[in-house]
Amino acid sequence: MSATITSIGIYHPEKEIRNSYFESYLDTSDQWIKERTGIERRFYTAPNEYTSDMCVKAAQNLSKEYNKDLHDVDYIIVATSTPDQPMPSVASQIQSRLNIPNAGTIDISSACAGFVNGIILAKGLIAAGTHKKILVIGADALSKVTDFIDRTTCILFGDGAGAIIVEKSDNNTLFNTITGTNGDYGKDLYLAYQDASISNTKVIANNKLHQNGRVVYKWAVQTLTNGLQELAMKNNTKLEDIDYFIPHSANYRLLEAVFNELNIPMNKCLDSVRMFGNTSAASIPLAWYNAIKEGKLKLNDKVMLVGFGGGFTYAGILIENNCV
Ligand code: COA
């Protein structure tokens, strides 16, 4: 059974945070942040604004822009590491707030690989013949779990959401995928709220994001470099035949290292990190939507999406763009 992505919508909160905000209270600088990460600004949710609020707005924006009826959506997948609460799921709240009469709902937790895992799961449900129209949302409110006195992490993260509809179609535009995990690295990027150990290591359980930046950086460069090549091989294609790449927007310098290694020009790399910071599960749809708006991404362009992050885990898929 074939599937395609028929529409996309995004949302980011109103409050814009420039790098100068961190200069005001930390030993850091706009220049350091730009040179090491590429980030110029990010957006933060208001104190009473949560992941579910961003998801609702992203889905409503999708519906408005693409004139999409959401009432016959039969499954909702929300990828997030920052749900409003562990239970009920964000997806179940989206079902209620969008008045979708009867949809299965699930939140998935695979950090910055969440959005691509959502597409892979939606593709599988459609291929199984059990569902026809699936709302997949990647959303994170990382400002709610940021340790604002840790200068190595607080400058990186931002909030946002991106929604797509994956539908049964005669024309298949979702091709082969890659997935993988090395859970030994769990302790190097985590968000813990109770005293359990991660990868056999005691961690700080204060509901704030912690990372070993250098370890993450090294793993991410290696994983993305190998992942793009593996994805090309699995799809029997070459990287030079791909029109655009949308890797998870963790850090622009990291993306440059990968693209230089693979001899891919940076104008083929669509990112959201410079304008939104690292928004985890939202980073890929934010970059995708903006590339459509900027007139870069065209109908039928071949695009590789690859998410990678906390776990450590990664997921990738080759698609043909069907959203303009
Ligand atoms: N401002 C100024 N200096 C800073 C700083 C900041 N915001 N953050 C760290 N530094 C300092 C460090 O303390 C260190 O100083 P030292 O040499 O005196 O010890 C120096 O800068 C270099 O630190 P290092 O960790 O080597 O920097 P880096 O070039 O690796 O950049 C990150 C740090 C966090 C930007 C980088 O490691 C990174 O992006 N890692 C991946 C993070 C990521 O993508 N996470 C999410 C994955 S999904």
XYZ file of C-alpha atoms and ligand atoms in Angstrom:
372
model
C 0.000 0.000 0.000
C 1.507 3.363 -1.064
C 1.691 6.509 1.058
C 2.539 10.170 0.607
C 2.837 13.340 2.686
C 0.162 15.760 1.513
C 0.535 18.806 3.764
C 2.735 20.506 6.333
C 2.256 23.229 8.952
C 4.457 24.683 11.658
C 4.248 26.862 14.726
C 6.809 28.662 16.858
C 6.102 30.665 20.006
C 6.128 34.462 19.920
C 8.917 35.174 22.372
C 12.166 35.563 20.438
C 15.465 35.100 22.302
C 18.594 36.493 20.646
C 22.101 35.406 21.670
C 22.550 38.744 23.451
C 20.113 37.484 26.122
C 22.744 34.954 27.298
C 25.501 37.577 27.179
C 23.484 39.514 29.731
C 24.007 36.965 32.548
C 26.511 34.294 31.426
C 30.169 34.176 30.447
C 29.430 33.739 26.738
C 29.115 35.844 23.585
C 27.042 36.160 20.450
C 30.243 35.483 18.487
C 31.027 32.239 20.384
C 27.486 30.934 19.964
C 27.388 31.767 16.233
C 30.846 30.334 15.525
C 30.346 27.077 17.470
C 26.687 26.416 16.650
C 25.435 28.784 13.916
C 22.509 29.762 16.161
C 21.315 33.384 15.969
C 17.999 33.170 17.768
C 15.392 30.786 19.158
C 11.799 31.064 20.450
C 10.484 30.197 23.920
C 6.987 29.199 24.967
C 5.167 31.459 27.426
C 4.911 30.135 31.023
C 1.353 28.889 30.370
C 2.080 27.540 26.874
C 2.949 23.844 26.475
C 3.863 21.278 23.808
C 0.182 20.417 23.187
C -0.594 24.106 22.516
C 2.130 24.250 19.868
C 0.899 20.969 18.324
C -2.670 22.292 18.023
C -1.456 25.465 16.315
C 0.845 23.609 13.900
C -2.020 21.273 12.904
C -4.454 24.196 12.536
C -1.926 26.064 10.363
C -1.548 22.952 8.193
C -5.319 22.652 7.870
C -5.719 26.322 6.909
C -2.857 26.475 4.415
C -3.610 23.217 2.642
C -7.376 23.356 3.090
C -7.177 19.965 4.831
C -10.076 18.457 6.699
C -8.699 16.842 9.856
C -11.934 15.141 10.957
C -11.190 11.922 9.116
C -7.676 11.555 10.541
C -7.603 7.982 11.891
C -4.336 8.041 13.868
C -2.315 10.740 15.619
C 1.384 10.349 16.389
C 3.149 13.011 18.463
C 6.931 12.798 18.732
C 8.172 14.694 21.768
C 10.565 14.523 24.711
C 8.676 17.276 26.496
C 5.034 16.140 26.776
C 2.817 18.355 28.957
C 2.670 15.337 31.276
C 3.468 11.598 30.930
C -0.260 10.694 30.890
C -2.563 11.425 29.130
C -0.531 11.574 25.954
C -0.200 14.822 24.031
C -1.706 13.004 21.023
C -4.906 12.252 22.965
C -5.226 15.939 23.858
C -4.794 16.869 20.194
C -7.624 14.464 19.281
C -9.883 16.241 21.742
C -8.870 19.816 20.960
C -9.117 19.364 17.187
C -12.476 17.550 17.506
C -11.242 14.525 15.605
C -14.029 12.013 16.285
C -12.221 8.695 16.299
C -8.479 8.378 16.029
C -5.878 6.125 17.592
C -3.298 8.170 19.506
C 0.261 7.681 20.653
C 3.217 9.754 21.824
C 6.634 8.499 20.819
C 9.854 9.212 22.641
C 12.944 9.119 20.474
C 14.266 12.629 21.011
C 15.505 14.363 17.858
C 14.841 11.226 15.788
C 11.159 11.346 16.806
C 9.681 13.092 13.784
C 11.297 10.706 11.285
C 10.304 7.712 13.435
C 6.751 9.111 13.324
C 6.819 9.099 9.511
C 8.242 5.555 9.467
C 5.481 4.311 11.811
C 2.775 6.091 9.797
C 4.141 4.566 6.586
C 3.976 1.131 8.261
C 0.372 1.554 9.447
C -0.696 2.577 5.951
C 1.273 -0.287 4.388
C -0.474 -2.705 6.794
C -3.809 -1.452 5.451
C -5.156 -0.560 8.899
C -5.086 3.258 8.575
C -5.493 5.815 5.803
C -4.818 9.322 7.088
C -2.319 9.960 9.857
C -1.389 13.209 11.577
C 2.285 13.167 12.575
C 3.582 16.002 14.757
C 7.107 16.680 16.006
C 7.079 19.159 18.890
C 9.280 20.135 21.797
C 9.290 22.824 24.443
C 12.917 22.451 25.484
C 13.011 25.826 27.227
C 10.901 24.188 29.959
C 13.705 21.710 30.727
C 16.735 23.896 30.069
C 19.268 24.495 32.818
C 19.768 28.232 32.327
C 22.977 28.378 34.312
C 24.733 25.717 32.211
C 26.296 27.723 29.385
C 27.195 24.594 27.431
C 23.543 23.617 26.933
C 21.248 26.591 27.516
C 22.368 28.456 24.405
C 21.422 25.550 22.143
C 17.739 24.862 22.570
C 14.454 26.368 21.374
C 10.744 25.533 21.155
C 8.554 24.728 18.150
C 6.260 22.272 16.386
C 5.741 20.872 12.896
C 2.809 18.789 11.631
C 2.300 16.707 8.503
C -0.429 14.460 7.098
C 0.684 11.048 5.835
C -1.992 9.542 3.568
C -2.710 6.415 1.584
C -2.044 7.224 -2.068
C -1.687 5.646 -5.502
C 1.596 7.471 -5.857
C 4.177 6.300 -3.315
C 6.623 9.017 -2.209
C 7.951 7.397 0.990
C 10.887 5.135 0.205
C 13.363 3.020 2.174
C 14.424 3.855 5.706
C 17.275 3.412 8.178
C 17.077 3.106 11.969
C 19.562 2.330 14.722
C 20.439 2.846 18.384
C 23.356 2.581 20.782
C 21.788 2.752 24.249
C 25.211 2.702 25.940
C 25.297 6.437 25.249
C 22.036 7.131 27.131
C 23.963 8.803 29.964
C 25.545 11.339 27.571
C 22.276 13.104 26.674
C 19.368 12.790 29.048
C 16.436 14.354 30.839
C 15.719 12.506 34.084
C 12.983 13.199 36.621
C 13.577 10.327 39.021
C 16.559 8.565 40.522
C 16.966 5.720 38.062
C 20.312 4.957 36.476
C 20.864 5.378 32.757
C 23.323 3.085 30.934
C 24.311 1.749 34.399
C 25.265 5.255 35.512
C 23.706 7.411 38.229
C 22.473 10.649 36.682
C 21.206 14.026 37.888
C 17.432 13.719 38.198
C 16.303 17.329 38.182
C 14.105 17.351 35.054
C 16.698 19.377 33.148
C 18.488 18.428 29.982
C 22.083 17.286 30.467
C 24.607 16.440 27.799
C 28.225 15.659 27.224
C 28.538 18.003 24.227
C 31.802 16.646 22.845
C 30.616 13.018 22.970
C 27.310 13.904 21.311
C 29.097 15.954 18.656
C 31.512 13.180 17.726
C 28.801 10.506 17.609
C 26.461 12.742 15.612
C 29.068 13.572 12.943
C 29.930 9.891 12.510
C 26.304 8.713 12.594
C 24.990 11.289 10.148
C 27.912 10.737 7.753
C 27.385 6.962 7.764
C 23.589 7.272 7.871
C 23.315 9.369 4.706
C 25.525 6.901 2.824
C 23.556 3.911 4.141
C 20.269 5.582 3.194
C 21.543 6.183 -0.354
C 22.640 2.554 -0.607
C 19.324 1.236 0.715
C 17.508 3.265 -1.918
C 19.865 2.249 -4.678
C 20.779 5.868 -5.360
C 23.746 8.219 -5.004
C 24.050 11.203 -2.697
C 24.700 13.469 -5.700
C 21.275 12.515 -7.098
C 19.475 13.793 -3.988
C 18.033 17.321 -4.365
C 17.979 18.270 -0.672
C 18.903 16.933 2.742
C 17.056 17.773 5.950
C 19.123 16.442 8.838
C 18.099 17.159 12.411
C 19.202 20.753 13.093
C 21.419 20.238 16.145
C 24.316 22.532 15.309
C 25.268 24.138 11.978
C 29.000 23.493 12.472
C 28.235 19.806 12.967
C 26.228 19.745 9.726
C 29.062 21.509 7.865
C 31.524 18.870 9.097
C 29.311 16.077 7.726
C 28.551 17.744 4.394
C 32.231 18.634 3.834
C 33.201 15.030 4.548
C 30.642 13.793 1.989
C 31.429 16.541 -0.574
C 27.833 17.747 -0.582
C 27.417 21.517 -1.080
C 25.847 23.257 1.934
C 23.124 24.808 -0.248
C 21.603 21.302 -0.402
C 21.364 21.155 3.394
C 18.118 22.629 4.710
C 18.442 23.653 8.351
C 16.370 25.384 11.003
C 19.085 25.673 13.641
C 20.284 29.184 12.781
C 16.803 30.692 13.109
C 15.183 28.443 15.745
C 18.036 26.781 17.706
C 17.882 23.027 18.313
C 14.143 22.290 18.554
C 14.578 18.486 18.768
C 11.554 16.702 17.215
C 10.403 19.941 15.534
C 13.654 20.810 13.773
C 13.086 18.815 10.552
C 9.531 20.040 9.786
C 10.567 23.640 10.608
C 13.394 23.448 8.043
C 11.172 21.668 5.508
C 8.324 24.193 5.745
C 10.649 27.192 5.517
C 12.408 25.761 2.463
C 9.011 25.475 0.734
C 8.198 29.093 1.663
C 11.591 30.292 0.406
C 10.897 28.591 -2.935
C 13.878 26.231 -2.583
C 12.054 22.939 -2.181
C 9.945 22.018 -5.224
C 7.355 19.387 -6.050
C 8.905 15.930 -6.611
C 12.310 16.922 -5.219
C 14.102 13.906 -3.730
C 14.829 14.626 -0.068
C 16.611 12.698 2.673
C 15.379 13.259 6.229
C 17.619 12.031 9.057
C 16.966 12.565 12.769
C 19.516 11.691 15.474
C 19.789 12.330 19.185
C 19.260 11.159 22.771
C 19.374 7.385 23.103
C 21.636 7.664 21.186
C 19.336 6.820 18.305
C 18.770 7.749 14.669
C 16.180 7.328 11.919
C 16.190 8.302 8.259
C 13.955 8.102 5.201
C 14.139 9.051 1.533
C 11.020 10.881 0.317
C 9.795 12.736 -2.719
C 8.426 16.130 -1.725
C 4.711 16.396 -2.366
C 4.074 19.625 -0.403
C 4.329 23.011 -2.100
N 30.138 30.272 25.699
C 31.482 30.375 25.807
N 32.266 29.314 26.032
C 31.695 28.120 26.164
C 30.295 27.949 26.059
C 29.519 29.083 25.836
N 28.175 29.033 25.717
N 30.007 26.637 26.212
C 31.187 26.003 26.398
N 32.198 26.898 26.391
C 33.618 26.661 26.554
C 33.916 25.368 27.288
O 33.813 25.568 28.680
C 35.325 25.097 26.856
O 36.211 25.872 27.598
P 37.613 25.250 28.112
O 38.364 24.936 26.844
O 38.182 26.357 28.917
O 37.260 24.021 28.884
C 35.377 25.638 25.412
O 34.228 26.494 25.287
C 35.272 24.552 24.370
O 34.322 23.585 24.812
P 33.808 22.422 23.900
O 32.819 21.588 24.643
O 34.986 21.724 23.274
O 33.096 23.274 22.791
P 32.542 22.768 21.438
O 33.243 23.454 20.341
O 32.462 21.259 21.402
O 31.058 23.318 21.474
C 28.864 22.489 21.903
C 30.188 22.935 22.509
C 27.911 22.094 23.015
C 28.294 23.620 21.085
C 29.162 21.267 20.980
O 29.879 20.296 21.689
C 27.939 20.641 20.416
O 27.215 21.259 19.669
N 27.717 19.359 20.725
C 26.579 18.657 20.197
C 25.373 19.121 20.918
C 24.113 18.637 20.284
O 23.989 18.701 19.095
N 23.194 18.150 21.107
C 21.943 17.702 20.689
C 22.065 16.509 19.833
S 20.538 16.039 19.259
